[in-house]
Coordinates of C-alpha atoms in Angstrom, one line a residue:
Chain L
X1 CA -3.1 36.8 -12.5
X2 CA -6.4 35.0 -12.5
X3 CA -5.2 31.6 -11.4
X4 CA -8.0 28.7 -11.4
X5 CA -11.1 29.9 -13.5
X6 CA -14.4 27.7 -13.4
X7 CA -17.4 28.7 -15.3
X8 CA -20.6 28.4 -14.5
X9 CA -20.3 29.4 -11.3
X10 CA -24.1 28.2 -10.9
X11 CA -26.1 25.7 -13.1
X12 CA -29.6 24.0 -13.1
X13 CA -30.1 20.7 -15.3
X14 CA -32.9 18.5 -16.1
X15 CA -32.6 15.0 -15.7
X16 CA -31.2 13.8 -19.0
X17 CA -29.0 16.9 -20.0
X18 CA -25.4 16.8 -21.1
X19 CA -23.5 20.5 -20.4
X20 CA -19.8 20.9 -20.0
X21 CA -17.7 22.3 -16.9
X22 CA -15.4 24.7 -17.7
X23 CA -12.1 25.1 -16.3
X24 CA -9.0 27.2 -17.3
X25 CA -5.8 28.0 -15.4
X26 CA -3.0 30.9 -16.8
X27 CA -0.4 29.6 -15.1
X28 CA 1.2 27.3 -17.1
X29 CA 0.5 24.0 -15.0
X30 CA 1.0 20.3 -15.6
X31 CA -1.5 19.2 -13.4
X32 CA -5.1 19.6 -13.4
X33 CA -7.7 17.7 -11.7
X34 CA -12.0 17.6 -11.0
X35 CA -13.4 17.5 -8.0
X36 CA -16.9 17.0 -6.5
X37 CA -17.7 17.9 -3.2
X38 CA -21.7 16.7 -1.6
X39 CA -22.7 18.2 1.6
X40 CA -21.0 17.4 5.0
X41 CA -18.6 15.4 2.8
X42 CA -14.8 16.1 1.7
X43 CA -13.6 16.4 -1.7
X44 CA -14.1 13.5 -3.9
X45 CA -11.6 13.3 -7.3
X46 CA -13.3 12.6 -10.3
X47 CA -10.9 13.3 -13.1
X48 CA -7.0 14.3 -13.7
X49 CA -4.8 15.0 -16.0
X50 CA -0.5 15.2 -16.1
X51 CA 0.0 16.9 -18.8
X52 CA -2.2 17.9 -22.6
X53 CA -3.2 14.8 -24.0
X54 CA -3.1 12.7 -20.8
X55 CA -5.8 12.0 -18.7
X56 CA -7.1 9.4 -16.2
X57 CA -10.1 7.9 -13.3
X58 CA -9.9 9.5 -10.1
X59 CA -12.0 8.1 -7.4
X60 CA -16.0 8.7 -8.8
X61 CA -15.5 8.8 -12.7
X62 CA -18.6 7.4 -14.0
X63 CA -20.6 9.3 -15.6
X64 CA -18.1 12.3 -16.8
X65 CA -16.1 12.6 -19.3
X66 CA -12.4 15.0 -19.8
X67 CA -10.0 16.0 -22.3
X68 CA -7.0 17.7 -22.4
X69 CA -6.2 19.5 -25.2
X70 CA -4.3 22.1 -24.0
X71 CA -2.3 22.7 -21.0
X72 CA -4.5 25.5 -20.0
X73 CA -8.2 24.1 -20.3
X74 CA -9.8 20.7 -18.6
X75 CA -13.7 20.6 -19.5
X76 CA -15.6 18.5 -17.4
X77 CA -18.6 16.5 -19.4
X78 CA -21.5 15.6 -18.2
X79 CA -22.9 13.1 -20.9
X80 CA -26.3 12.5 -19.4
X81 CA -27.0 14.5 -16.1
X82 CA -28.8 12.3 -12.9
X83 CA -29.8 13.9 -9.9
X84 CA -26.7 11.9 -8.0
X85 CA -24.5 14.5 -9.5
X86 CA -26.3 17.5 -7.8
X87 CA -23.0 18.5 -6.3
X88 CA -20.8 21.2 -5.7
X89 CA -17.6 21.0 -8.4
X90 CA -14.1 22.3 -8.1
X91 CA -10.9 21.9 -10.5
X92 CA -7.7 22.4 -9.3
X93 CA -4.0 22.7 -11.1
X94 CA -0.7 22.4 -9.6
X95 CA 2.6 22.2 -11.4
X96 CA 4.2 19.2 -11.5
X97 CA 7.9 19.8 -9.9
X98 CA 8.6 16.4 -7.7
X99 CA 6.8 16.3 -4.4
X100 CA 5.5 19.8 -4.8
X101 CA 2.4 19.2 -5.3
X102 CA 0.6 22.4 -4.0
X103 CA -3.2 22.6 -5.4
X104 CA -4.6 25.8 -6.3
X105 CA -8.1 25.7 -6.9
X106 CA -11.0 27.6 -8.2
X107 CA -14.1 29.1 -6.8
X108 CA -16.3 25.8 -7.6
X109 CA -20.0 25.7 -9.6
X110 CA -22.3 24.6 -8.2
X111 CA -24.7 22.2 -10.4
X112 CA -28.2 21.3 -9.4
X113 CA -29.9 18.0 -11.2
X114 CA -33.7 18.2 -11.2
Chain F
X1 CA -1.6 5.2 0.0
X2 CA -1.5 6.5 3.4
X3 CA -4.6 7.4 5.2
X4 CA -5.2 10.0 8.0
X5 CA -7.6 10.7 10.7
X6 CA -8.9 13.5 12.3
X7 CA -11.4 14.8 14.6
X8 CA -14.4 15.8 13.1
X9 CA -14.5 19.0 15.1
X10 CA -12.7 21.0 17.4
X11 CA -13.4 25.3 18.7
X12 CA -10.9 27.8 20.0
X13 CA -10.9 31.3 21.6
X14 CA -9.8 34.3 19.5
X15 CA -6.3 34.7 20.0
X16 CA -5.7 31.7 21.1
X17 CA -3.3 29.0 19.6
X18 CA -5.3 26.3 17.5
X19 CA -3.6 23.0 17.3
X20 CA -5.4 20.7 14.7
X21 CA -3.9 17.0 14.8
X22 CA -3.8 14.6 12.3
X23 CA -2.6 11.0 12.5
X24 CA -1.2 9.4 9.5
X25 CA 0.4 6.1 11.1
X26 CA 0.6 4.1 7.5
X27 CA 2.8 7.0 6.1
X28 CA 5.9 6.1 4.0
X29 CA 9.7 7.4 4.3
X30 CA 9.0 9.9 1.3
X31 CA 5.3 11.1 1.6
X32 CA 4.5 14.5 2.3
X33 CA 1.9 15.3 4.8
X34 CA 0.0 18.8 3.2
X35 CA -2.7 20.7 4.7
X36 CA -5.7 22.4 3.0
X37 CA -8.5 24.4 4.5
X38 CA -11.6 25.6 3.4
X39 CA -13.5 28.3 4.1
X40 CA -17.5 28.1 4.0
X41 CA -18.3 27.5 0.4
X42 CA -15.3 28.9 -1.2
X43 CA -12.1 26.4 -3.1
X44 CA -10.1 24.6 -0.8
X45 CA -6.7 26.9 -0.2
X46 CA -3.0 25.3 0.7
X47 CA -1.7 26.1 3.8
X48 CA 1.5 23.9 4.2
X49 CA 3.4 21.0 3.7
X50 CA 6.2 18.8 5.1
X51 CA 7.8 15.8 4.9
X52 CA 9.8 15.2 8.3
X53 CA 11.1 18.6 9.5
X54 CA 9.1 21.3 11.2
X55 CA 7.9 23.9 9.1
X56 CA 6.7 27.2 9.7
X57 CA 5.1 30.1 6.9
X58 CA 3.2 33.2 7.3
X59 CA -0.4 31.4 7.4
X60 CA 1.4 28.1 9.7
X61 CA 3.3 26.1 11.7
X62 CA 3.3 22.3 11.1
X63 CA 5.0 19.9 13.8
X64 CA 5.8 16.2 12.8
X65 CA 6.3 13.9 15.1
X66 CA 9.9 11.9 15.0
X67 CA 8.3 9.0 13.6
X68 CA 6.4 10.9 11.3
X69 CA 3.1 8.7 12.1
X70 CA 1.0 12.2 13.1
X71 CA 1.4 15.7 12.7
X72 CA -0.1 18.8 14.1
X73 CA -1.0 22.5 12.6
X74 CA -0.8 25.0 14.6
X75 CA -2.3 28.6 14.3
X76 CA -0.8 31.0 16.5
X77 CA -3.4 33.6 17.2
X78 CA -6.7 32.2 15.9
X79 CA -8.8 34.9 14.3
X80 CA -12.5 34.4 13.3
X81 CA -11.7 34.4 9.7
X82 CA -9.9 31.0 10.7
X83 CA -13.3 29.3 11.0
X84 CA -12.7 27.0 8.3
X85 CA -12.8 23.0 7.6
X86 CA -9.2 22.0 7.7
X87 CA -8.1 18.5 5.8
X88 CA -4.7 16.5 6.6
X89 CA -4.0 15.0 3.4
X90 CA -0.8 12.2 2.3
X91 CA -0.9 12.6 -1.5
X92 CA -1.2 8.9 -2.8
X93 CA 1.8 7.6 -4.7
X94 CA 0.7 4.2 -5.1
X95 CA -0.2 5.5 -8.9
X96 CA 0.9 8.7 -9.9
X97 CA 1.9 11.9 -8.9
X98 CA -0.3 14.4 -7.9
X99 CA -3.5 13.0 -6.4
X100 CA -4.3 14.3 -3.3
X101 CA -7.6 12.8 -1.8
X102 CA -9.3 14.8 0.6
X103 CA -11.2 12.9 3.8
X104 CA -13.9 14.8 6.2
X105 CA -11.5 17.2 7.6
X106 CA -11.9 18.9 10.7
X107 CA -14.3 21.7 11.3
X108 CA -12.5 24.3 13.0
X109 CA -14.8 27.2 15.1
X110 CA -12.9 30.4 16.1
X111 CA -15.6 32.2 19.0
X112 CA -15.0 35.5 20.2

């Protein structure tokens, strides 16, 4: 069982770039969200999604982009990369059963903006 | 939503109990208080949840006060793999279900 997969695990950009964050969970959950995390800071929520075809803002949501297509993927887009989103990125899924709402996430990439 | 506070820091012996507060005074009647830790670098992992009863799992305990306005987790025999940031979190249900926002945490060291 693989749980929460991110890839890249590591990524450099140049100012300017677009890329896309991959994320992909196998088991079967409602809920998936993006997360970015600077240093010394907590977890900041950037995008989230209920359910395939449903997504919405999270705290820091400019300058990315989401879909849901599926329940199992939730690509992250960077449309044009700045050096404010050198960060460290995590997604998380969770199944949507009432006030469960138990996160598992992945093993983050870390994105460098030059 | 609810906020919660807690200190930025704390240490504790090897073996020893480690009792991480958390104060979450704005909390409503049906808000869960859930807490996350993470290890240097890696995803954040759940450790536990509650919603006004104590609760206690392999990794755990979590004692809520009667009027539910702080909690505490409790790790019964720290070990150094515990070194960890731990984060208090009320999931916000002001909007939808599900989002769970993450503060500073505190920044637990286990010493030998």
């Amino acid at each position: 069982n693989a749980g929460v997969t991110q890839t890249p695990k590591f990524q450099v950009l140049k100012t300017g770039q677009s890329m896309t964050l991959q994320c992909a969970q196998d088991m079967n959950h409602e809920y998936m969200s993006w997360y970015r995390q600077d240093p010394g800071m907590g977890l900041r929520l950037i995008h989230y999604s209920v359910g395939a075809g449903i997504t919405d803002q999270g705290e820091v949501p400019n300058g990315y982009n989401v879909s849901r297509s599926t329940t199992e993927d939730f690509p992250l887009r960077l449309l044009s990369a700045a050096p404010s989103q050198t960060s460290v990125y995590f997604c998380a899924s969770s199944p949507l059963q009432g006030a469960n709402e138990k996160l598992f996430f992945g093993s983050g990439t870390q994105l460098s903006v030059l | 939503d609810a906020k919660t506070t807690q200190p930025p820091s704390m240490d504790c012996a090897e073996g020893r109990a480690a009792n991480l507060p958390c104060n979450h005074s704005t909390i409503s009647g049906n808000e869960y208080v859930y807490w996350y830790r993470q290890i240097h670098s890696q995803g954040p992992q759940y450790i536990i949840h509650g919603l006004k009863n104590n609760e206690t799992n392999e990794m755990a305990s979590l004692i809520i006060t009667e009027d539910r306005k702080s909690s505490t987790l409790i790790l019964p025999h720290a070990t150094l793999r515990d070194t960890a940031v731990y984060y208090c979190i009320v999931p916000d249900r002001g909007s939808t279900l599900g989002r769970l926002y993450f503060g500073r945490g505190t920044q637990l060291t286990v010493w030998p």
